[in-house]
XYZ file of C-alpha atoms in Angstrom:
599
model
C 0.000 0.000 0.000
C 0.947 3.430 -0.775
C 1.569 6.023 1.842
C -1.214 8.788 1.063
C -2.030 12.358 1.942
C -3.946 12.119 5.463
C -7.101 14.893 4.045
C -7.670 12.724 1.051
C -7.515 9.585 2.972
C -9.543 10.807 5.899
C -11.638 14.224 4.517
C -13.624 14.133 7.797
C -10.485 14.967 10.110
C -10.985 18.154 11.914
C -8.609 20.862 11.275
C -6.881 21.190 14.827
C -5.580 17.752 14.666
C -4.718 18.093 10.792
C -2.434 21.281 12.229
C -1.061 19.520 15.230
C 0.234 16.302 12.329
C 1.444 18.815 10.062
C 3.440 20.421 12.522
C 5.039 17.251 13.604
C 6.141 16.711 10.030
C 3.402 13.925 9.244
C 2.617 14.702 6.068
C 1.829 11.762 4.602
C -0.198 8.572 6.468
C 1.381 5.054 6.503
C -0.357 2.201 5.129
C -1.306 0.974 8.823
C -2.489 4.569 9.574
C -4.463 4.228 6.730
C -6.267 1.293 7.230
C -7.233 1.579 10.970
C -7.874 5.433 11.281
C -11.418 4.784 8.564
C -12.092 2.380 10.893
C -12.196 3.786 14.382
C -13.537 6.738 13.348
C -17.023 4.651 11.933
C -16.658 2.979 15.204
C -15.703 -0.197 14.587
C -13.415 -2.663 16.878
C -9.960 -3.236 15.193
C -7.462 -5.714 15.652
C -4.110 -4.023 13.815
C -0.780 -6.301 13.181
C 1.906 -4.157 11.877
C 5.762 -3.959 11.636
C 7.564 -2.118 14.250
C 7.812 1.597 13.033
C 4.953 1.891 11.063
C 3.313 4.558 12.742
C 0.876 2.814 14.752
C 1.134 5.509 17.384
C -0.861 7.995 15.775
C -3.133 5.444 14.023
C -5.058 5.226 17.687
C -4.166 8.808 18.953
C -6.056 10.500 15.815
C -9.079 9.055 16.200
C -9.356 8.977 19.442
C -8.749 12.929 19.081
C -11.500 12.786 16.586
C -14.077 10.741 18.953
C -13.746 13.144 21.775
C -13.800 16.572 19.726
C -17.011 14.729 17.915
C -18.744 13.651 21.831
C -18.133 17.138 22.446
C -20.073 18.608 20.436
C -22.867 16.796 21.604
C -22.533 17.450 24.770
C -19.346 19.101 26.909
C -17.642 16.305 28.300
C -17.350 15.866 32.252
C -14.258 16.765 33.890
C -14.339 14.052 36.320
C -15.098 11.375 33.996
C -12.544 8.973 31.740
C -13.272 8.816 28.310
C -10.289 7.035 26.798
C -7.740 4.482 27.972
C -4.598 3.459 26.367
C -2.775 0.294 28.110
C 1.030 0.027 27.214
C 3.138 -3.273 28.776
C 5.871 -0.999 30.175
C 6.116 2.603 31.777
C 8.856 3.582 28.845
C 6.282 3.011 26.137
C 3.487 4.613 27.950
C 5.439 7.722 28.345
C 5.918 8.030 24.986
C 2.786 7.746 24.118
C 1.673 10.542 26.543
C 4.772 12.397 25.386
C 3.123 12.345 22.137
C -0.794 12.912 23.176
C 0.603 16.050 24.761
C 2.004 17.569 21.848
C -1.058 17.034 20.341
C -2.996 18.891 23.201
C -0.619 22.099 22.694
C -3.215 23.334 19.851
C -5.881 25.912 21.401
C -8.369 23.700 19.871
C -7.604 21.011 22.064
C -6.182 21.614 24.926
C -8.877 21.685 27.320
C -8.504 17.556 27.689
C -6.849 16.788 30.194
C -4.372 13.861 29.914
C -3.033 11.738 32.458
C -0.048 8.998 32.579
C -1.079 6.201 35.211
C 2.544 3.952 35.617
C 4.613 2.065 38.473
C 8.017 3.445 39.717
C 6.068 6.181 41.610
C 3.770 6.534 44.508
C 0.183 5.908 43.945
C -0.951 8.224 45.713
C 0.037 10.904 43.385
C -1.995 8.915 40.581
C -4.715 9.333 42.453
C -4.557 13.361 43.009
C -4.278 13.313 39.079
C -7.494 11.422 38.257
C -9.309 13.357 41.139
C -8.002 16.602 39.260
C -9.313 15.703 35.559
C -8.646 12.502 33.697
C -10.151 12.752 30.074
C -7.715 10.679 28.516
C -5.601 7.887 30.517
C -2.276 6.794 29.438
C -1.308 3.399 31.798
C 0.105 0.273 32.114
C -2.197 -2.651 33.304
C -1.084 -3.012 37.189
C -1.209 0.458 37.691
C -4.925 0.355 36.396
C -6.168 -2.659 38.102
C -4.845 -1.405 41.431
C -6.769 1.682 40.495
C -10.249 0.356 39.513
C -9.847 -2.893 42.255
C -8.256 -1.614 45.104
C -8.902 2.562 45.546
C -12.169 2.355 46.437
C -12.472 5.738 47.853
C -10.919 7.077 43.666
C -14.235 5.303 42.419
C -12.496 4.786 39.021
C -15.249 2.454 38.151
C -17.593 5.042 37.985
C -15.799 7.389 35.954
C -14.908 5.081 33.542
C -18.720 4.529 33.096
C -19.147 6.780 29.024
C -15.624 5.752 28.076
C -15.321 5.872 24.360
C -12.264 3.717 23.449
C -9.833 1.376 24.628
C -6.516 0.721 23.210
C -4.220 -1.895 24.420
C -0.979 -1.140 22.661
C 1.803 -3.835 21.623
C -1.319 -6.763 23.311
C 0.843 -9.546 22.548
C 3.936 -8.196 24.779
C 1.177 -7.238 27.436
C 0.155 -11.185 27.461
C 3.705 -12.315 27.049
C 4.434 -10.634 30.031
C 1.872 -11.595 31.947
C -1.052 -9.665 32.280
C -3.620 -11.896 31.027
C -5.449 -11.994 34.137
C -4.989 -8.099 35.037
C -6.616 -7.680 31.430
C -9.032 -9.773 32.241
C -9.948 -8.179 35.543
C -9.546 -4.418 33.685
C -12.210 -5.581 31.340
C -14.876 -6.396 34.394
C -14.960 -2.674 35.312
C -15.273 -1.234 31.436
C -18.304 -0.583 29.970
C -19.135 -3.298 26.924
C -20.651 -0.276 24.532
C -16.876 1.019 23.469
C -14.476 0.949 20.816
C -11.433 -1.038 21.126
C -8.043 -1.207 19.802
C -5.353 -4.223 19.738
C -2.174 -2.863 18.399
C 0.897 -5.330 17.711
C 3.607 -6.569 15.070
C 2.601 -10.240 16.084
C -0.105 -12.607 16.418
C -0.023 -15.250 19.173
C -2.979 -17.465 19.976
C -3.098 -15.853 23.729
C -3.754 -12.403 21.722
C -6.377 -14.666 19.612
C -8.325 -15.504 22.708
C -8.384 -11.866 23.975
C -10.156 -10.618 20.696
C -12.616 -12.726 21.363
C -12.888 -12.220 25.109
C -12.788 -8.261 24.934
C -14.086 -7.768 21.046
C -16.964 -7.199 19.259
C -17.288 -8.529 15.555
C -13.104 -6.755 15.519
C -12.102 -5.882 11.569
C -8.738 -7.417 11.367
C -5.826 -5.758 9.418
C -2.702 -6.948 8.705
C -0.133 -4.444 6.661
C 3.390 -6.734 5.643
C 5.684 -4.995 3.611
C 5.828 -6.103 0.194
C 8.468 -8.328 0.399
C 6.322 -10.303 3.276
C 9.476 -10.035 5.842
C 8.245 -9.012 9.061
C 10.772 -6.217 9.909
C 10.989 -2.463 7.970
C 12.050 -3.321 4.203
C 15.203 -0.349 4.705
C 16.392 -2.670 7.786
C 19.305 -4.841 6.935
C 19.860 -7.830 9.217
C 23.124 -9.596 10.102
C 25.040 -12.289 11.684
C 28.289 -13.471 12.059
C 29.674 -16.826 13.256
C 32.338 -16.530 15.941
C 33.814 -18.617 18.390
C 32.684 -18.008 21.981
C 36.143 -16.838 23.520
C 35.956 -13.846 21.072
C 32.261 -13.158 21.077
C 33.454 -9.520 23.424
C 36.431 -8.880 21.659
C 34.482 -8.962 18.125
C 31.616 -7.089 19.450
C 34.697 -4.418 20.557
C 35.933 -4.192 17.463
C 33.240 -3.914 15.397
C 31.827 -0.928 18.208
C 35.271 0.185 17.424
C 35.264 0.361 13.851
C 32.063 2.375 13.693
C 31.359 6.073 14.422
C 27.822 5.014 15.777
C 26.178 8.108 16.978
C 23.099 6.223 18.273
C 23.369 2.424 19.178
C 21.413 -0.779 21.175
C 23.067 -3.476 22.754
C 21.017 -6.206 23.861
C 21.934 -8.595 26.748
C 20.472 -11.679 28.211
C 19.655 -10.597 31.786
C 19.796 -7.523 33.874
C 22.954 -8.478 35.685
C 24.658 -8.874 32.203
C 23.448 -5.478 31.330
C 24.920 -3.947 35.014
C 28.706 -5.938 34.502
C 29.132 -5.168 30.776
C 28.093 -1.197 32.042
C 31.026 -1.119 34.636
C 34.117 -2.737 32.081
C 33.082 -0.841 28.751
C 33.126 2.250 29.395
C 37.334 1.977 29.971
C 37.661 0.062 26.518
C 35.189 2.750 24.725
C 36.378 5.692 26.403
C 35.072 8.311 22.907
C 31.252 6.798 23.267
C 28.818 7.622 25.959
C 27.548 4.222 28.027
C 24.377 4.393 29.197
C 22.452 0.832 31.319
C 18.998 0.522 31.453
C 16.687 -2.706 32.778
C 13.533 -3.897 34.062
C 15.201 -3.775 38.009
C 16.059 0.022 37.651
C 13.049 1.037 39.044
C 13.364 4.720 39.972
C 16.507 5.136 37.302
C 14.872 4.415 33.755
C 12.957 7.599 32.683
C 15.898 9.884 33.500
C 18.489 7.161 31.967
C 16.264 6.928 28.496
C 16.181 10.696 28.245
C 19.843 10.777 28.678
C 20.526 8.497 25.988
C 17.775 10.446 23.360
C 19.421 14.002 23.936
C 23.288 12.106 23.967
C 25.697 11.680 20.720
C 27.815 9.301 19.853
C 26.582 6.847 22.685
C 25.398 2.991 23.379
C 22.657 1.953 25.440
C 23.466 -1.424 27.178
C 19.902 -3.364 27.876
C 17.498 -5.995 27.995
C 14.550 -7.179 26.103
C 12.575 -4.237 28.345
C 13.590 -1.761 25.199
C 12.168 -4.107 22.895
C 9.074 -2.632 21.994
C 7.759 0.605 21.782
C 10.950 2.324 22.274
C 10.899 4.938 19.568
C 14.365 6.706 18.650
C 14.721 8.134 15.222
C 18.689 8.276 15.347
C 19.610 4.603 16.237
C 21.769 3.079 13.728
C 22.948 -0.115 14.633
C 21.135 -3.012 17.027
C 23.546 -5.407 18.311
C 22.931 -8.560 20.342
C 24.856 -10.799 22.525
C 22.636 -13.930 21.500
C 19.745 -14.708 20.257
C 16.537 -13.459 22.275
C 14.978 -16.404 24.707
C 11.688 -15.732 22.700
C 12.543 -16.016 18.568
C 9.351 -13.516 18.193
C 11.354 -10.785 20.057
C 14.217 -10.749 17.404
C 11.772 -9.000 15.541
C 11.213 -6.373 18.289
C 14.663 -6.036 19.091
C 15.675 -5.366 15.235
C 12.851 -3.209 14.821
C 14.708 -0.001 16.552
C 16.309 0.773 14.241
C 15.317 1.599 10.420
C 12.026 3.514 11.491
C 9.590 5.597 9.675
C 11.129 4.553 6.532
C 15.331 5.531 7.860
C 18.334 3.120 6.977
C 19.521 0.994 9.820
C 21.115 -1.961 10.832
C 21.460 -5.155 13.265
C 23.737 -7.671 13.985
C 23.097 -11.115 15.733
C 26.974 -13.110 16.646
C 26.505 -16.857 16.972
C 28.783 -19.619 17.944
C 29.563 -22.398 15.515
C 26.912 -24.959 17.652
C 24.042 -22.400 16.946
C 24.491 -21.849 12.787
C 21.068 -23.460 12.375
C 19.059 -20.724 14.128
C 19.271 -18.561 10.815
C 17.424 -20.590 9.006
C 15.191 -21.074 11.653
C 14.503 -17.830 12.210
C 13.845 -17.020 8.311
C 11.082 -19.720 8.617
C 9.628 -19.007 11.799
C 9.943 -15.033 11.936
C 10.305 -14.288 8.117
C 13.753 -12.460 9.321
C 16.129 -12.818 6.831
C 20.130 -12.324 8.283
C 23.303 -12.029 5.978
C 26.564 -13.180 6.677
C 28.621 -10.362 7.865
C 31.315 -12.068 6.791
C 30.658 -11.774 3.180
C 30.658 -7.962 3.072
C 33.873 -5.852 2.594
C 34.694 -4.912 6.607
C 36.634 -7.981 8.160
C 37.604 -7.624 11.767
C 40.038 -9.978 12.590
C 41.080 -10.961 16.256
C 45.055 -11.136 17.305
C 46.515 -13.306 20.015
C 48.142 -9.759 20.975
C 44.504 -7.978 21.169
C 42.898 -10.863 23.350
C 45.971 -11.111 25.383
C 45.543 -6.922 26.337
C 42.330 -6.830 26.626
C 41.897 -10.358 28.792
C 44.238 -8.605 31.213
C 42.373 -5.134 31.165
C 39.398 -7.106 32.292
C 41.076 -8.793 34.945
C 42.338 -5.480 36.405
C 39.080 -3.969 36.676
C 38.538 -7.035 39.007
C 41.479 -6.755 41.592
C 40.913 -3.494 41.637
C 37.184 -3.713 42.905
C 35.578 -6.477 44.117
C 31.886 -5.137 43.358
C 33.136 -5.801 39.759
C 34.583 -9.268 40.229
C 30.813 -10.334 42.105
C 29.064 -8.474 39.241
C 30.940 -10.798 36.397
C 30.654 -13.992 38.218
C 26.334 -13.187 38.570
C 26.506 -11.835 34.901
C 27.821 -15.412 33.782
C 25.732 -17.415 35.814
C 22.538 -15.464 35.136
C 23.548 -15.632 31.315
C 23.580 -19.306 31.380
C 20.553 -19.925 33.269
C 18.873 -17.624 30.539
C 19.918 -19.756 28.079
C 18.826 -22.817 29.960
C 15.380 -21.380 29.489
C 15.336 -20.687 25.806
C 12.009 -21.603 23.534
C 14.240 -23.084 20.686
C 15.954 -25.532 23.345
C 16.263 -27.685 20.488
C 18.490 -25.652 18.396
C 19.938 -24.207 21.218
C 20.884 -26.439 23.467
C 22.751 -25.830 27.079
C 25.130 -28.783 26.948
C 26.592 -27.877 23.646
C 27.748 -24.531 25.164
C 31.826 -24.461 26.280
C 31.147 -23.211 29.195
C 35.224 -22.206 29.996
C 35.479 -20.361 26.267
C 32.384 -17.888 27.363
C 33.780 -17.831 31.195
C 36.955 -16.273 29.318
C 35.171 -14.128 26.885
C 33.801 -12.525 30.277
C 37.161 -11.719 31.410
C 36.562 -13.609 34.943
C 38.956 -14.581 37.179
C 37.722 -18.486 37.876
C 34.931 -20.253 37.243
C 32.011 -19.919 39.175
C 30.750 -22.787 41.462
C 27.842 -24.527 39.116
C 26.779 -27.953 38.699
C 27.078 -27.156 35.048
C 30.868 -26.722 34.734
C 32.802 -30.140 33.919
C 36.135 -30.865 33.798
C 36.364 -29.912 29.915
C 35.199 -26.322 30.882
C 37.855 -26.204 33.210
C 40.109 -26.803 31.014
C 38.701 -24.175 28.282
C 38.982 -21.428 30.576
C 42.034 -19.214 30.386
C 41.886 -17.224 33.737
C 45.200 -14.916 35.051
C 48.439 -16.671 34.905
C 49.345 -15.770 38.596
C 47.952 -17.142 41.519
C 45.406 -14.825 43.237
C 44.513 -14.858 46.974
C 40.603 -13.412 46.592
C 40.095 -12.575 49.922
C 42.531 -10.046 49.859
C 40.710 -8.416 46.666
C 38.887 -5.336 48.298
C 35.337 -2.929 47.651
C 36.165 0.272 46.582
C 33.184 1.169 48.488
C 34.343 1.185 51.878
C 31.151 0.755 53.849
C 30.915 -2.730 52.089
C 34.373 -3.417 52.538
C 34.687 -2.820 56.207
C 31.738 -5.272 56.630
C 33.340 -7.789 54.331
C 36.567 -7.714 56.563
C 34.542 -8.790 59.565
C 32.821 -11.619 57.943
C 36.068 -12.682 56.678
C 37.293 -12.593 60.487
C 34.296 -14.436 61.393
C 34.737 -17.283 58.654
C 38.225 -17.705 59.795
C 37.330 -18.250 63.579
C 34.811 -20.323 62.922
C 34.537 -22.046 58.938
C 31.322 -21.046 58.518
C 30.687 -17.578 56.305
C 27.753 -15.569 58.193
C 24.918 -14.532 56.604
C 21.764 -12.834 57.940
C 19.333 -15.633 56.989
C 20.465 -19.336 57.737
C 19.751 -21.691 54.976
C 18.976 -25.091 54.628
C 21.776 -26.921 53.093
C 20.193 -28.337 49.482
C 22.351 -30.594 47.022
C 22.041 -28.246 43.680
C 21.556 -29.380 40.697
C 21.793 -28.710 37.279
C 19.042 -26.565 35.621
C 18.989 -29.178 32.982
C 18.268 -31.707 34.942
C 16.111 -29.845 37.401
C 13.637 -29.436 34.450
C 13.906 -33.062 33.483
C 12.402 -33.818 36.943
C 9.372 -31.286 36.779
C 8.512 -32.603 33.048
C 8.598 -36.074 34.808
C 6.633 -35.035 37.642
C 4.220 -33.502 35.250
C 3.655 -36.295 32.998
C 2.856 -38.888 36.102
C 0.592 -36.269 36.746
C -1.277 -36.903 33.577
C -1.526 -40.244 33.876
C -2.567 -40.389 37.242
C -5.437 -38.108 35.252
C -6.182 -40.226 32.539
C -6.352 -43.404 34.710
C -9.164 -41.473 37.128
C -11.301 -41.093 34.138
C -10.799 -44.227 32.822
C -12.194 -45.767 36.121
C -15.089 -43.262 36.515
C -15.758 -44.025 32.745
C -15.975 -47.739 33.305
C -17.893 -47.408 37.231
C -14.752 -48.690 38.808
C -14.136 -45.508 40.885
C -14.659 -46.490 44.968
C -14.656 -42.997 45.863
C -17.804 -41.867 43.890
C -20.343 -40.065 46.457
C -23.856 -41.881 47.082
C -26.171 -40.033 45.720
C -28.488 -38.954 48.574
C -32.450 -39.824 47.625
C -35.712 -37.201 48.677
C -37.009 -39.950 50.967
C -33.431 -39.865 53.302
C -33.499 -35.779 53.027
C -37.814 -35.679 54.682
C -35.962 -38.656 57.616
C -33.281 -36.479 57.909
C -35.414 -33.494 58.434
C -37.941 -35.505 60.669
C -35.235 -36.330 63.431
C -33.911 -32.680 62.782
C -37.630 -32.121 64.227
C -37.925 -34.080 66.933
C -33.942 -32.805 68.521
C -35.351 -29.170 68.748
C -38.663 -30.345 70.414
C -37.162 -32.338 73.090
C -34.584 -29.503 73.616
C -37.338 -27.211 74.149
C -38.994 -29.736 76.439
C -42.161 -29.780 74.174
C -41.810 -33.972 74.416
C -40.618 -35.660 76.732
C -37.695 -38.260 76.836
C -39.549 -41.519 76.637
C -42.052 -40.189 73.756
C -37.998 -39.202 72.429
C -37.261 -42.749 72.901
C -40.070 -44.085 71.316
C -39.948 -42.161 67.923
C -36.556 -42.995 67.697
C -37.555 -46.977 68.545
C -34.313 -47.235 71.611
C -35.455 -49.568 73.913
C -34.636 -49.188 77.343
């Protein structure tokens, strides 16, 4: 589909909001704008898969603009009551979207609504002072809300939600993938059923499925591919390069290195990858700003995020958390440690770059054991990824580079212990994540050499894990002095000073105090721990199947006896009888008698 002017495509668009998208350099709709803005506006129920950066922002924030200007004029809208809700799965997204609402509300036309961003990370309280002063439109995420509507019952959200207009749950399958199923489900209890609503998202799962048809009337489903039916932005070019795992960092160096990126996303597997990688970078990258941002940082992310949008020439280290949503014009390159636990958010992740129709690029390094996810991932995600190797930059790796920069790493470690802890949780976190992957089969744990990636780390030993054999030991290529650890100190002295007394402790009397004493359990590996919960599960289902086998064929002893009328009236009759001898209107031998005891 064509991208189209937006007063030929929608001639019934009021001019105020026609200003406010001309302003913003809109001039022209997408072909997802295009398709869902008709569609909200004749109040229908729309269901609207999309690549990421299409511009499905403003295909629910025009309308909706539209529906309230239009309820208006019917009658002036309440200043106490919620007309529209939009539900995003994390507080990043939903602050862009009220970033953009509000620049929308600037016009004279339009800014009497009063808009209102509902998220976690800040005390409810003032949430609630918001709503009481004028909520029109709601921007939210779904715990926020619930708690809101469920548990405020002196707000009495559910009655000012009673002539909302429209609902939009943005990016629905990440909201389910999360899991908010249940919150949604609860949300949709207090909602009024005569609405419009909105699912927004670049994939289709079957959880997303059964929420259409749980919160959905009769929905008009659109789906807008590009043309060449990949499911990422047709000006996005997707790599990958085979390396081997001792050299994953010192590639991913390089090629940092060999760029003048002014806008870049790293992804890790976990957030303690995220917080180690931010600590040793930043002295091998000293020309780029590094900037850490994951799902833990509670207090830390909005700041961090603006940071990184106003910054040049600067990475931002994170998890899948900036996978969706996150909308910044000027990143050019998305690199990943490893492929995403989920193969749908490889699509997400890549989708950050190469937006409203810009250049950009990603790059995906794999380890010789894992060649056969990119042909998986063509199949399964429609993501096509090019050797790197085949285009004109080679970086090559030197016994002399891995040698400096091995050492580098283990010098940020003696130096400060925080850093040393923060590797060895990094690792270990890492490989539990990858324990858990949904292409297990492809992917598998005990292919991994566990000593190459300890090394490409930069770690000083191996961790204790159940997981580490004696071939990993032998992989890993650690200092080549001997190192007494205990005397490696925290640079933070407060933690250091009550280090040095539990190391005084543990020497008196071999045990290392902690503040909770715990049970001493054999570990095991995560492997085989979820070897033993499939097993568990599938006696489970037998022990099933064999109960209903048995009730099927009348062989089931502990069936209840049905209980006939004629027992209930006996029952009832001695029932009788008990409260008239307790209230001495019988006596004890007419008692006796009706109850035939002989004496």
């Amino acid at each position: 589909m064509v991208n189209k002017a937006w007063n030929k495509v929608t001639p019934t668009l009021s001019i105020p909001v026609l200003n406010c998208i001309t302003k913003q350099g809109f001039n022209v709709m997408t072909p997802i704008q295009a398709a869902v803005i008709p569609l909200l506006l004749s109040c229908k129920d729309v269901v609207a898969e999309a690549v990421t950066g299409s511009g499905k922002t403003l295909a629910f924030v025009v309308p909706m603009l539209e529906m309230l200007m239009k309820k208006e004029r019917e009658s002036p809208l309440r200043k106490k009551l919620v007309y529209s809700i939009i539900i995003s799965p994390t507080r990043e997204l939903a602050t862009q979207i009220f970033e953009v609402i509000k620049q929308f509300l600037l016009e004279p036309e339009l800014c009497h609504f009063s808009l209102c961003c509902l998220v976690g990370g800040r005390p409810v309280e003032s949430d609630i002072e918001n709503i009481e002063k004028g909520a029109q439109i709601v921007v939210c995420t779904p715990g926020r809300l619930q708690d809101l509507l469920a548990e405020r019952k002196h707000l009495n959200l559910p009655g000012r939600v009673r002539e909302m207009e429209l609902l939009i749950l943005d990016e629905a399958d990440r909201l389910l993938d999360l899991g908010f199923n249940a919150t949604l489900s609860t949300i949709l209890q207090y909602l009024p059923r005569q609405r419009r609503t909105g699912l927004f998202s670049a994939t289709q799962t079957k959880e997303l499925q059964d929420l259409v048809r749980a919160g959905l009337r009769n929905p008009v489903l659109i789906s807008v591919r590009e043309k060449s039916s990949i499911s990422t932005p047709i000006a996005l070019e997707n790599y990958y390069i085979i390396v081997e795992p001792q050299d994953k960092f010192l590639f991913l160096l390089n090629f940092i290195r060999n760029r003048q990126m002014m806008k870049g996303l790293f992804f890790l597997p976990t957030c303690a990858c995220v917080d180690y990688w931010a600590d040793v970078l930043p002295v091998f990258l000293p020309d780029l700003k590094i900037f850490a941002i994951h799902g833990k940082m509670k207090q830390k992310r909005g700041k961090i995020l603006d940071k990184f949008r106003e910054a040049e020439s600067t990475i931002l280290l994170c998890t899948d958390l900036m996978a969706r949503g996150l909308d910044i014009p000027e990143v050019e390159w998305v690199l990943q440690w490893e492929p995403p636990t989920n193969p749908a958010a490889l699509v997400h992740r890549v989708g950050r770059t190469a937006r409203g129709g810009a250049a950009g690029c990603s790059l995906l390094p794999l380890l010789p054991t894992e060649d056969t996810y990119v042909p998986f991932i063509k199949s399964n995600q429609k993501v096509e990824l090019q050797d790197w190797k085949q285009s004109s930059d080679q970086i090559k790796i030197s016994d002399k580079l891995r040698h400096k920069v091995l050492t580098i790493l283990h010098d940020q470690q003696r130096k400060d212990r925080t850093i040393l802890d923060k590797g060895m949780r990094a690792f270990v976190s890492h490989i539990r994540a990858y324990s858990k992957h949904e292409c297990n089969i492809l992917l598998q744990l005990k292919e991994l050499p566990l000593g190459h990636i300890a090394t490409s780390y930069g770690l000083l030993k191996l961790p204790l894990m159940p997981e580490i054999r004696e071939e990993h030991k032998t992989q890993f290529i650690g200092p080549n002095d001997e190192i007494d650890f205990n005397s490696i100190s925290y640079r933070d002295k407060q933690k250091e000073t009550s280090r040095l007394q539990k190391l005084q402790e543990y020497k008196k009397t071999g045990i290392w105090p902690s503040k909770k004493k715990k049970k001493m359990v054999k570990t095991q590996a995560w492997e085989q721990t979820k070897q033993i919960k499939q097993e568990k599960k599938e006696k489970r289902t037998q022990r099933k199947e064999i109960k209903k086998k048995m009730i099927a064929e009348g062989r089931n002893n502990k069936k209840r006896k049905t209980v006939t009328q004629e027992e209930l009236q006996d029952l009832a009759a001695d029932v009788a009888l008990l409260k008239k001898l307790k209230k001495r209107k019988i006596s004890d031998d007419q008692f006796d008698k009706a109850f035939n005891v002989d004496k």
